[in-house]
Amino acid sequence: MFITYLRRELRRRMRQAIFIALGLALGIGLVITVMAASSGVSNSQGTVLHSLYGVGTDVTVTQTPTAGSGGPTRFGFGGGSSGSKPSAGTSFSRNVLTSGGLGALQSSDVTKISSLKDVSATAGALTLTDLKLSGTVNASASGGGSAGGSASGAKSSIKSSSFSVTGVDLANGSLGPLTSGTITSGHNFSSADSTANVAVVDANYAKAENLKTGSTFKVAGTKFTVIGIVSVAQGSSSADVYIPLARAQALASMKNEVNTIYVSAASAADITTVSSEISTALPKATVTTSSDLASEVTGSLSSASSLANNLGKWLAVAVLAAAFGLASLLTVSAVSRRVREFGTLKALGWRNRRILSQIMGEALAIGLIGGAAGVALGFGGAALVQALAPPLTATSAPSGPGGAGGTGAGGPGAGGGFAHAAQSAAHTVSVHLTAPVALSVVLLAVVLAVAGGLVAGSFGGWRAVRLRPADALARVV
Amino acid sequence: MYQLTGVTRDYQKGRHTVHALDGVDLVIEDGDWLAIQGPTGHGKSTLLQILGALDRPTSGTVLFDGQDLTRLRESQLTQVRATSIGFIFQSFNLIPTLSAQENVETALVPLRVASAERQERALRALTDLGLGDRARHLPSELSGGQQQRVAIARALVKQPTVLLADEPTGNLDEGTRDEIMTLLEQLWDQLRLTLVIVSHDSIVAGRAQRTGLMENGRLTIGTRSTHPIS
């Protein structure tokens, strides 16, 4: 009887039922779409941040370089004593590793941070630039008058090339700059590699330099063997070449020094605590959390993020509230039109509870139909967002780690200027927005549909139960 | 069956208090056939609703089968309605979305009768009233007389002791009125019901065993008439 009555009643009120269900569907569909878009945007943000700082990193610690920092490297001309000037025509070739733009932190700082409460892991890294200069000293630049005939006409021919080198902490492989990449060929470092002259090379750099697994190339004049090619997320700020940290420290003469420390907090809730603990422990260091980074990400990605989080959310809430209100009003008015019916049922001895469950059942059925339609609409909306959304671009502000790079004052001539672009300049990433509909969102939709039905039904039911049967029947006659 | 003592029922209508019932004393014996007449708005329907456990008096006592209805909780009144009292209304009050048989079944829902038995009893009740072939029709597909028969079947399917009717022929033409009245009298006689009909139609009232007149909330019971059937 319950089902028969419910079905017949819904069929009688078909148009109204469809109207209510559509309202709810619209609200629920919008909620799903907005949540899908919002999670898509945060996925995109995650992609950007991971490509910048590696998966799992909650906090990065860097230090602004002080005068004279950045390693002891100086460009001297080998062969001559420091005071003498090279004669014109002297050919030279120098290959050095410099730590431009970032101040040095001690390895003991890494230990200090890792011993802090709420820190689950730390990894130090040394980001360096391999700078190679070669050429012949120009006659006019020599300043000497002893130029020989043939040598005097020599033109200056100084060639320079550079690539970025990151020394990675092999003991903490789960954290740090390499974690955002995937090894496409060869293999990653193993802990046995810590003092070996082996390198993992970025796929783009490997292509440009025609390097393969097993190839050899030189870092600061030392021959390294490529053991793996790593492909990192699009537009990543990754280095061209990764080598074991100990090797990088040795080649750059920066023993026990790092210039970026990657920190993972015990839980997301601890990030703020961890960041202030680090600031206390290392007062001179720049501590950057992933949310700092997220707020520094500008461009259409951040616009999309605020669109999804603010406008979208409130729009969905408003539409949903309107749908709930509409459903409630229409249910109450439907109950009011059935006053005689319910009065009769009460006269027949139907309990309030039975009448209430009948009304609730009807409202719930409408809610569930609306919910199902809403889920369909939501999937459609999410697909539409995915199809229509233009690729989003994100620009991370240069004030992150290495942000001071461009102003690396007082360093050796090559200091700041040669810091790798990704470390010192604004960095733009283009990502395609996806709008994944999570199961939890679908469940939320079902809950919303049920809630919508219950809200509408309880208004209607309250109206019906409050009705005295005598009044209900009196109204008829 | 019924014993009403000093029953009053006041309504608040705006700032005025309306005394719909103003001290009604009434005894209805088992198997009585009582017609209550009177002008509209003089308390006839209010009295019927109090007899039907649909309303509570403002003061006084209403004994029904020895229990005071004024002292029962709402759920107990509901139970009394479900088991003992059959109602018939002027405008039939059938559920428009349910078939004739399903309408009759609604009376058995509060009694928790199993589905199969419910259907069988409802169909039998309709067949007894000559509507067996109309069981699957919706109320809108039935004539006024047929609808009132469905309503009577609904009132009687639970085998109540009392049948209360509020202007049962008010919406029917003369021929159908006589048909329905004859049917009600037959049922009253066969089933040994207590029948109370409120009507301003003196032809209906004229067939009753006893008549009462409601005027200004006061009831005057006429003398026991001799009835053709009894």
XYZ file of C-alpha atoms in Angstrom:
707
model
C 0.000 0.000 0.000
C 2.859 2.347 0.892
C 4.535 1.911 -2.463
C 1.310 1.888 -4.463
C 0.075 5.037 -2.792
C 3.453 6.719 -3.179
C 3.743 5.842 -6.847
C 0.203 6.933 -7.667
C 0.613 10.192 -5.836
C 3.860 10.984 -7.628
C 2.269 10.139 -10.939
C -0.617 12.472 -10.163
C 1.787 15.249 -9.267
C 4.139 14.328 -12.080
C 4.761 17.846 -13.311
C 5.347 19.235 -9.868
C 7.519 16.265 -8.942
C 9.644 16.748 -12.048
C 9.918 20.432 -11.293
C 11.115 19.799 -7.733
C 13.467 17.035 -8.870
C 14.927 19.276 -11.561
C 15.530 22.033 -9.050
C 17.354 19.647 -6.761
C 19.190 18.148 -9.724
C 20.395 21.576 -10.770
C 21.682 22.338 -7.287
C 23.337 18.966 -6.855
C 24.763 19.003 -10.377
C 26.261 22.385 -9.713
C 27.773 21.212 -6.441
C 29.367 18.242 -8.204
C 30.657 20.365 -11.067
C 32.094 22.973 -8.771
C 33.712 20.390 -6.533
C 35.130 18.562 -9.529
C 36.499 21.769 -10.978
C 37.834 22.786 -7.611
C 39.620 19.492 -7.083
C 40.893 19.735 -10.641
C 42.320 23.140 -9.883
C 43.942 21.953 -6.701
C 45.362 18.978 -8.585
C 46.815 21.433 -11.063
C 48.248 23.485 -8.245
C 49.695 20.322 -6.829
C 51.251 19.528 -10.179
C 52.834 22.934 -10.329
C 54.081 22.827 -6.781
C 55.390 19.303 -7.107
C 57.253 20.172 -10.220
C 58.824 23.030 -8.321
C 59.685 21.306 -5.097
C 59.105 17.625 -5.384
C 56.389 15.437 -4.037
C 56.021 15.305 -0.298
C 57.839 18.490 0.487
C 55.942 20.679 2.895
C 58.587 23.236 3.699
C 61.752 24.353 1.961
C 64.573 26.156 3.679
C 66.998 28.375 1.817
C 69.212 31.250 2.710
C 69.906 34.553 1.081
C 73.533 34.651 0.026
C 75.831 36.953 1.874
C 78.755 38.666 0.281
C 81.414 36.238 -0.741
C 79.283 33.223 -0.323
C 78.481 30.859 -3.096
C 81.603 28.857 -2.899
C 85.187 29.706 -3.061
C 85.378 29.513 -6.785
C 87.232 32.313 -8.461
C 88.179 32.662 -11.997
C 91.832 32.583 -12.019
C 93.951 31.753 -14.952
C 95.738 28.618 -14.285
C 99.382 28.520 -14.990
C 100.226 32.060 -14.050
C 100.797 33.277 -10.557
C 97.859 35.195 -9.168
C 99.398 38.547 -9.709
C 100.513 38.144 -13.252
C 98.452 38.861 -16.284
C 98.184 36.304 -19.006
C 99.776 37.136 -22.214
C 97.656 37.695 -25.266
C 96.919 34.623 -27.264
C 96.935 32.387 -24.235
C 94.167 29.947 -24.686
C 92.222 28.930 -21.618
C 89.466 26.618 -20.591
C 87.801 26.718 -17.221
C 85.043 24.568 -15.918
C 83.720 25.364 -12.489
C 80.725 24.724 -10.318
C 79.195 27.721 -8.633
C 76.401 28.089 -6.205
C 74.772 31.197 -7.497
C 71.924 32.929 -5.902
C 71.566 30.738 -2.896
C 73.356 31.076 0.378
C 75.012 28.093 1.918
C 73.484 26.176 4.755
C 75.508 23.739 6.783
C 74.841 20.019 6.708
C 74.455 20.316 10.457
C 71.415 22.520 9.786
C 69.791 19.564 8.064
C 70.389 17.459 11.131
C 69.130 20.269 13.314
C 65.875 20.482 11.372
C 65.387 16.756 11.237
C 65.587 16.606 15.013
C 62.760 19.104 15.366
C 59.448 17.852 16.656
C 56.781 17.279 13.960
C 59.372 16.885 11.215
C 59.150 13.500 9.550
C 61.947 13.793 7.003
C 64.535 16.177 5.672
C 66.809 16.193 2.671
C 69.501 18.641 1.780
C 70.300 19.512 -1.796
C 72.969 21.571 -3.451
C 71.866 23.436 -6.516
C 74.825 24.514 -8.612
C 75.650 25.827 -12.004
C 78.340 24.232 -14.076
C 79.946 27.052 -15.987
C 82.407 26.436 -18.730
C 84.430 29.196 -20.296
C 86.981 28.658 -22.988
C 88.746 30.817 -25.491
C 91.834 32.782 -26.223
C 92.880 35.945 -24.492
C 92.495 38.928 -26.792
C 95.602 40.947 -27.517
C 94.066 44.218 -26.464
C 92.820 42.664 -23.303
C 96.239 41.419 -22.450
C 97.635 44.793 -21.734
C 101.084 43.492 -22.538
C 103.222 44.723 -25.378
C 104.926 41.494 -26.031
C 102.425 40.213 -28.542
C 103.935 38.318 -31.353
C 103.083 38.919 -34.965
C 100.642 36.196 -35.609
C 99.124 36.380 -32.194
C 98.472 40.080 -32.309
C 95.701 39.755 -34.825
C 93.819 37.197 -32.832
C 90.227 38.069 -32.114
C 88.698 37.386 -28.777
C 86.854 34.100 -28.938
C 85.436 33.293 -25.528
C 82.777 30.646 -25.460
C 80.655 29.962 -22.411
C 78.151 27.296 -21.660
C 76.374 26.340 -18.515
C 74.003 23.787 -17.145
C 72.491 23.297 -13.761
C 73.612 20.573 -11.443
C 71.797 19.485 -8.329
C 73.427 17.380 -5.725
C 70.778 15.177 -4.198
C 70.782 13.557 -0.807
C 70.659 9.851 -1.569
C 69.935 8.939 2.035
C 66.569 10.658 1.813
C 65.433 9.705 -1.636
C 61.761 10.116 -0.824
C 62.177 13.851 -0.546
C 63.821 16.469 -2.645
C 64.056 17.662 -6.200
C 64.091 14.278 -7.921
C 60.832 13.023 -6.447
C 58.623 14.801 -8.935
C 60.188 13.008 -11.851
C 59.849 9.577 -13.325
C 62.810 7.594 -14.526
C 62.217 6.907 -18.203
C 65.432 5.055 -18.884
C 68.094 3.463 -16.739
C 67.612 3.687 -12.990
C 67.640 6.135 -10.137
C 70.474 6.504 -7.650
C 70.961 3.776 -5.148
C 72.504 4.474 -1.780
C 75.730 2.842 -2.972
C 76.151 5.635 -5.495
C 76.834 8.320 -2.927
C 80.487 8.702 -3.790
C 80.341 7.487 -7.369
C 80.673 9.687 -10.418
C 77.233 8.880 -11.717
C 74.438 11.168 -12.814
C 70.767 11.159 -13.557
C 70.042 13.528 -16.406
C 66.891 15.433 -17.187
C 65.204 14.114 -20.308
C 65.187 17.471 -22.092
C 68.807 18.140 -21.355
C 69.743 14.601 -22.356
C 68.024 15.102 -25.674
C 69.704 18.423 -26.299
C 73.119 17.062 -25.388
C 72.519 13.692 -26.963
C 73.125 11.823 -23.732
C 71.922 8.307 -23.098
C 72.199 5.860 -20.257
C 75.842 4.853 -20.219
C 77.070 8.040 -21.882
C 79.712 10.039 -20.146
C 80.063 13.777 -19.810
C 81.957 16.159 -17.614
C 80.856 18.067 -14.573
C 83.447 20.573 -13.488
C 86.000 18.660 -15.426
C 85.206 15.327 -13.849
C 83.817 12.553 -15.950
C 80.371 11.299 -14.950
C 78.450 8.322 -16.281
C 74.751 8.676 -16.992
C 72.814 5.967 -15.129
C 69.315 7.234 -15.689
C 67.173 9.683 -17.606
C 64.484 11.421 -15.594
C 61.391 13.038 -16.978
C 59.923 15.632 -14.688
C 56.514 17.229 -14.730
C 55.994 19.771 -17.420
C 57.734 23.043 -17.027
C 59.473 21.876 -13.942
C 62.216 23.921 -12.468
C 64.326 20.843 -12.275
C 68.025 20.823 -12.794
C 69.618 19.517 -15.974
C 71.808 17.058 -14.150
C 71.525 15.335 -10.806
C 74.570 13.924 -9.051
C 75.102 12.546 -5.564
C 75.259 15.296 -2.968
C 78.671 14.289 -1.684
C 80.105 14.546 -5.194
C 78.543 17.953 -5.729
C 79.927 19.174 -2.426
C 83.383 17.915 -3.287
C 83.435 19.335 -6.815
C 82.170 22.712 -5.701
C 84.473 22.725 -2.713
C 81.489 23.139 -0.492
C 82.098 20.367 1.939
C 79.204 19.885 4.355
C 77.199 22.590 2.725
C 73.821 22.545 1.043
C 71.694 25.371 -0.256
C 68.181 23.987 -0.108
C 66.683 21.828 2.610
C 63.490 19.970 1.836
C 61.382 19.236 4.886
C 58.378 17.019 5.266
C 56.113 17.598 8.246
C 54.653 14.767 10.283
C 51.183 15.838 9.193
C 49.643 18.606 7.155
C 48.369 20.200 10.330
C 51.910 20.562 11.614
C 53.263 22.552 8.682
C 52.815 25.913 10.361
C 54.399 24.688 13.572
C 57.297 23.158 11.690
C 57.879 26.322 9.736
C 58.016 28.472 12.855
C 60.257 25.950 14.600
C 62.692 26.115 11.711
C 62.640 29.902 11.743
C 63.572 29.805 15.393
C 66.319 27.257 14.877
C 67.775 28.974 11.823
C 66.952 32.651 12.171
C 68.726 33.679 8.971
C 67.071 31.103 6.771
C 64.159 31.690 4.452
C 61.412 29.219 5.278
C 58.836 28.618 2.595
C 55.770 26.428 3.043
C 53.783 24.909 0.249
C 50.874 27.213 1.023
C 53.215 30.184 0.729
C 54.089 28.830 -2.669
C 50.489 28.280 -3.598
C 49.740 31.872 -2.743
C 52.635 32.961 -4.853
C 51.360 31.096 -7.840
C 49.721 33.626 -10.081
C 48.182 33.477 -13.492
C 45.029 31.883 -14.783
C 45.462 28.895 -12.511
C 45.083 31.029 -9.450
C 42.149 32.855 -11.037
C 40.528 29.508 -11.743
C 41.211 28.488 -8.205
C 39.516 31.514 -6.735
C 36.703 31.184 -9.257
C 36.057 27.595 -8.275
C 36.484 28.205 -4.592
C 34.581 31.420 -4.215
C 32.106 32.139 -6.973
C 31.453 28.495 -7.781
C 30.995 27.473 -4.202
C 28.595 30.255 -3.354
C 26.681 29.811 -6.567
C 26.256 26.118 -5.837
C 25.215 26.821 -2.257
C 22.734 29.460 -3.404
C 21.190 27.255 -6.077
C 21.020 24.336 -3.687
C 19.388 26.467 -0.992
C 16.904 27.794 -3.534
C 16.150 24.253 -4.670
C 15.627 23.096 -1.086
C 13.373 26.070 -0.404
C 11.395 25.502 -3.568
C 11.027 21.802 -2.840
C 9.835 22.577 0.686
C 7.333 25.202 -0.438
C 5.889 23.019 -3.157
C 5.656 20.038 -0.819
C 3.871 22.114 1.791
C 1.441 23.442 -0.795
C 0.855 19.913 -2.099
C 0.114 18.754 1.428
C -2.230 21.703 1.931
C -4.169 20.689 -1.132
C -4.477 17.190 0.305
C -5.798 18.291 3.683
C -9.044 16.422 3.134
C -7.180 13.306 2.085
C -5.038 13.253 5.196
C -8.011 14.165 7.383
C -9.879 11.201 5.945
C -6.943 8.889 6.563
C -6.781 10.124 10.151
C -10.496 9.456 10.511
C -9.825 5.944 9.231
C -7.361 5.470 12.061
C -4.065 6.118 10.249
C -1.416 7.167 12.711
C 0.433 10.434 12.274
C 3.603 8.443 11.857
C 2.123 6.522 8.947
C 0.948 9.685 7.222
C 4.272 11.352 7.906
C 6.201 8.453 6.413
C 3.961 8.571 3.354
C 4.768 12.258 2.819
C 8.441 11.719 3.613
C 8.527 8.790 1.234
C 7.134 10.895 -1.588
C 9.545 13.752 -0.913
C 12.455 11.353 -0.599
C 11.577 9.643 -3.872
C 11.546 13.016 -5.589
C 14.822 13.859 -3.867
C 16.461 10.661 -5.062
C 15.235 11.162 -8.620
C 16.621 14.685 -8.397
C 19.838 13.316 -6.938
C 20.271 10.813 -9.763
C 19.577 13.501 -12.339
C 21.920 15.799 -10.425
C 24.746 13.261 -10.539
C 24.220 12.931 -14.279
C 24.186 16.704 -14.635
C 27.273 16.939 -12.454
C 29.217 14.465 -14.573
C 28.074 16.357 -17.651
C 29.121 19.654 -16.097
C 32.500 18.281 -15.082
C 33.046 16.914 -18.585
C 32.075 20.290 -19.972
C 34.542 22.069 -17.700
C 37.229 19.652 -18.790
C 36.399 20.087 -22.465
C 35.951 23.837 -22.487
C 38.518 25.024 -19.980
C 41.511 26.590 -21.694
C 44.928 25.390 -20.569
C 45.736 27.157 -17.376
C 49.017 28.845 -16.806
C 50.641 29.368 -13.506
C 53.520 31.613 -12.708
C 55.320 31.060 -9.499
C 56.693 34.259 -8.163
C 60.465 34.477 -8.016
C 60.392 35.016 -4.301
C 60.534 31.354 -3.480
C 63.782 29.612 -2.675
C 66.449 31.204 -4.728
C 64.317 34.267 -5.131
C 67.173 36.413 -4.133
C 69.228 34.961 -6.915
C 69.078 37.931 -9.185
C 70.426 40.145 -6.517
C 73.176 37.905 -5.316
C 75.223 40.868 -4.339
C 78.912 40.824 -3.906
C 79.412 37.366 -5.263
C 82.018 36.598 -7.812
C 81.238 37.905 -11.184
C 79.486 34.802 -12.325
C 77.534 34.445 -9.068
C 73.961 35.579 -9.304
C 73.809 36.030 -12.985
C 74.391 32.435 -13.835
C 72.014 30.962 -11.349
C 69.763 28.641 -13.174
C 66.812 30.429 -14.649
C 64.291 28.272 -12.917
C 65.705 29.126 -9.576
C 65.899 32.821 -10.036
C 63.284 33.851 -12.549
C 59.528 33.669 -12.531
C 58.551 30.284 -13.686
C 55.515 29.586 -15.835
C 53.810 26.270 -16.073
C 50.908 25.399 -18.326
C 48.562 22.693 -17.137
C 45.365 21.346 -18.522
C 42.477 21.527 -16.101
C 40.862 18.226 -15.318
C 37.614 17.968 -13.378
C 37.604 14.583 -11.707
C 34.375 13.564 -9.966
C 35.363 11.699 -6.854
C 33.203 8.944 -5.389
C 32.945 10.973 -2.221
C 31.383 13.782 -4.227
C 28.803 11.401 -5.651
C 28.073 10.211 -2.130
C 27.750 13.818 -1.053
C 25.232 14.306 -3.847
C 23.191 11.371 -2.623
C 23.319 12.761 0.900
C 22.228 16.157 -0.398
C 19.374 14.580 -2.332
C 18.215 12.679 0.721
C 18.599 15.825 2.808
C 16.597 17.818 0.273
C 13.862 15.205 0.380
C 13.873 15.102 4.165
C 13.775 18.875 4.517
C 10.895 19.213 2.066
C 9.127 16.185 3.500
C 9.424 17.329 7.077
C 7.929 20.710 6.256
C 5.072 18.992 4.491
C 4.741 16.343 7.162
C 4.748 18.909 9.923
C 1.923 20.631 8.123
C -0.038 17.385 7.851
C 0.527 16.144 11.377
C -0.367 19.465 12.924
C -3.705 19.173 11.203
C -6.533 18.155 13.501
C -8.702 15.619 11.720
C -11.815 17.515 12.760
C -10.496 20.674 11.101
C -9.427 18.752 8.049
C -12.883 17.341 7.577
C -14.670 20.495 8.633
C -12.954 22.360 5.857
C -14.558 20.052 3.348
C -18.167 20.518 4.257
C -22.681 2.359 23.348
C -22.407 6.108 23.986
C -23.091 8.171 27.047
C -22.435 11.903 26.752
C -22.743 14.083 29.829
C -22.531 17.876 29.817
C -20.467 17.984 26.656
C -19.393 21.431 25.495
C -17.158 22.409 22.638
C -15.933 25.970 22.228
C -14.169 27.393 19.203
C -12.140 30.516 19.074
C -13.276 32.468 16.053
C -11.321 35.686 15.915
C -11.979 37.403 19.240
C -15.259 35.594 19.773
C -15.793 32.240 21.386
C -18.302 30.095 19.546
C -20.145 27.557 21.665
C -20.605 24.842 19.062
C -21.828 22.431 21.713
C -23.415 23.918 24.790
C -24.059 21.157 27.285
C -25.124 18.084 25.352
C -26.398 15.027 27.185
C -27.041 11.991 25.028
C -27.327 8.255 25.415
C -27.057 6.025 22.353
C -27.799 2.360 22.866
C -26.170 -0.484 20.957
C -27.982 -0.886 17.650
C -29.621 2.540 17.760
C -30.375 4.321 14.491
C -30.235 8.008 15.328
C -30.647 10.915 12.961
C -29.536 14.371 14.023
C -31.109 17.302 12.248
C -30.632 20.993 12.482
C -29.556 24.049 10.555
C -26.012 24.442 9.273
C -23.560 25.756 11.837
C -25.521 24.689 14.883
C -23.137 21.963 16.042
C -24.329 18.818 14.217
C -20.967 18.024 12.667
C -19.098 18.921 15.841
C -21.183 16.426 17.750
C -20.514 13.761 15.129
C -16.781 14.392 15.313
C -16.825 14.001 19.070
C -18.756 10.745 18.697
C -16.160 9.650 16.121
C -13.191 10.314 18.428
C -11.973 12.931 15.931
C -12.375 15.821 18.333
C -12.312 16.343 22.065
C -14.968 18.252 23.990
C -13.994 21.366 25.901
C -15.721 19.903 28.933
C -17.937 16.981 29.839
C -17.441 13.260 29.444
C -17.911 10.955 26.476
C -18.217 7.310 27.450
C -17.785 4.914 24.536
C -18.177 1.242 25.386
C -17.462 2.198 28.992
C -14.225 4.144 28.388
C -14.030 7.909 28.639
C -12.794 9.192 25.284
C -11.873 12.542 26.849
C -9.210 10.813 28.933
C -7.582 8.858 26.145
C -4.297 9.815 24.568
C -4.227 10.760 20.897
C -2.806 7.387 19.895
C -5.564 5.603 21.787
C -8.208 7.697 20.037
C -6.578 6.759 16.743
C -6.862 3.127 17.751
C -10.566 3.538 18.609
C -11.170 5.095 15.194
C -9.237 2.370 13.459
C -11.065 -0.529 15.082
C -14.560 0.558 16.078
C -15.798 3.505 14.090
C -16.764 3.716 10.423
C -17.147 7.111 8.778
C -19.093 8.206 5.743
C -18.751 11.732 4.409
C -20.887 13.996 2.294
C -18.298 14.260 -0.466
C -17.205 10.622 -0.161
C -13.574 11.551 0.595
C -12.068 8.802 -1.494
C -8.335 9.006 -2.236
C -8.375 10.118 -5.881
C -5.191 8.257 -6.869
C -6.275 4.899 -5.490
C -8.670 2.423 -7.092
C -11.962 1.514 -5.443
C -10.436 -1.606 -3.942
C -7.334 0.200 -2.740
C -9.524 2.845 -1.142
C -11.338 0.159 0.797
C -7.970 -1.332 1.745
C -6.853 1.941 3.371
C -9.240 1.206 6.254
C -7.338 -2.012 6.975
C -3.873 -0.408 6.892
C -3.898 0.733 10.546
C -5.075 -2.743 11.584
C -1.942 -4.280 10.094
C -3.852 -6.781 8.024
C -1.535 -8.705 5.709
C -1.604 -7.631 2.087
C -3.296 -10.699 0.632
C -6.026 -10.778 3.256
C -6.484 -7.051 2.940
C -7.089 -7.294 -0.789
C -9.428 -10.204 -0.391
C -11.509 -8.523 2.320
C -11.685 -5.272 0.372
C -12.851 -7.031 -2.750
C -15.455 -8.960 -0.784
C -16.739 -5.746 0.825
C -17.103 -4.185 -2.622
C -18.783 -7.287 -4.046
C -21.260 -7.279 -1.163
C -22.263 -3.769 -2.191
C -22.546 -4.742 -5.855
C -19.302 -3.108 -6.968
C -17.177 -6.208 -7.548
C -16.717 -5.285 -11.197
C -15.639 -1.761 -10.322
C -12.819 -2.712 -7.964
C -10.058 -1.466 -10.235
C -11.729 1.789 -11.187
C -10.529 5.117 -9.906
C -13.076 7.240 -8.012
C -13.224 9.655 -10.922
C -14.461 6.816 -13.104
C -17.417 6.110 -10.814
C -20.787 7.812 -10.384
C -21.651 9.640 -7.161
C -23.754 6.743 -5.894
C -21.004 4.263 -6.713
C -18.421 6.428 -4.967
C -20.545 6.587 -1.838
C -20.891 2.809 -1.937
C -17.136 2.486 -2.110
C -16.978 4.805 0.903
C -19.516 2.636 2.716
C -17.486 -0.467 1.884
C -14.414 1.312 3.253
C -16.293 2.188 6.451
C -17.570 -1.333 6.977
C -14.664 -3.524 5.832
C -13.090 -3.411 9.299
C -16.383 -4.526 10.878
C -16.911 -1.537 13.158
C -19.578 -1.300 15.821
C -20.583 2.245 14.947
C -21.273 3.834 11.575
C -21.227 7.621 11.587
C -22.438 9.487 8.514
C -22.194 13.223 7.874
C -24.798 14.206 5.282
C -24.232 10.947 3.367
C -26.762 11.858 0.689
C -25.957 15.561 0.497
C -24.184 15.266 -2.837
C -26.558 12.759 -4.414
C -29.701 13.082 -6.479
C -33.019 11.907 -5.074
C -33.039 8.460 -6.630
C -29.534 7.686 -5.486
C -30.323 9.126 -2.065
C -33.082 6.629 -1.544
C -30.887 3.821 -2.821
C -28.077 4.717 -0.422
C -30.447 5.163 2.518
C -32.019 1.792 1.854
C -28.572 0.249 1.689
C -27.519 1.861 4.978
C -30.663 0.634 6.690
C -30.144 -2.881 5.395
C -26.578 -2.894 6.628
C -27.618 -1.453 9.982
C -30.092 -4.252 10.322
C -27.885 -7.080 9.058
C -24.720 -6.090 10.883
C -26.415 -4.895 14.090
C -24.632 -1.566 13.763
C -25.159 1.549 15.747
C -25.967 4.120 13.066
C -25.769 7.868 13.568
C -26.542 10.090 10.601
C -26.309 13.865 10.579
C -28.552 15.360 7.939
C -30.641 18.432 7.404
C -32.735 16.369 4.978
C -35.984 15.568 6.779
C -36.665 12.651 4.441
C -33.454 10.987 5.613
C -34.236 11.834 9.222
C -37.726 10.583 8.841
C -36.470 7.026 8.337
C -34.561 6.988 11.625
C -35.495 5.184 14.798
C -34.778 8.264 16.840
C -34.197 11.832 15.832
C -32.439 14.661 17.549
C -32.454 18.351 16.757
C -29.347 20.480 17.207
C -30.035 24.155 17.667
C -27.513 26.655 19.033
C -25.356 23.875 20.396
C -28.160 22.223 22.293
C -29.629 18.840 21.452
C -33.248 17.907 21.804
C -34.009 14.212 21.388
C -37.339 13.337 19.867
C -39.450 10.422 20.906
C -38.583 6.944 19.772
C -40.471 6.395 16.561
C -41.626 3.072 15.252
C -39.554 2.197 12.256
C -40.727 0.117 9.332
C -37.768 -2.247 9.584
C -37.270 -2.597 13.327
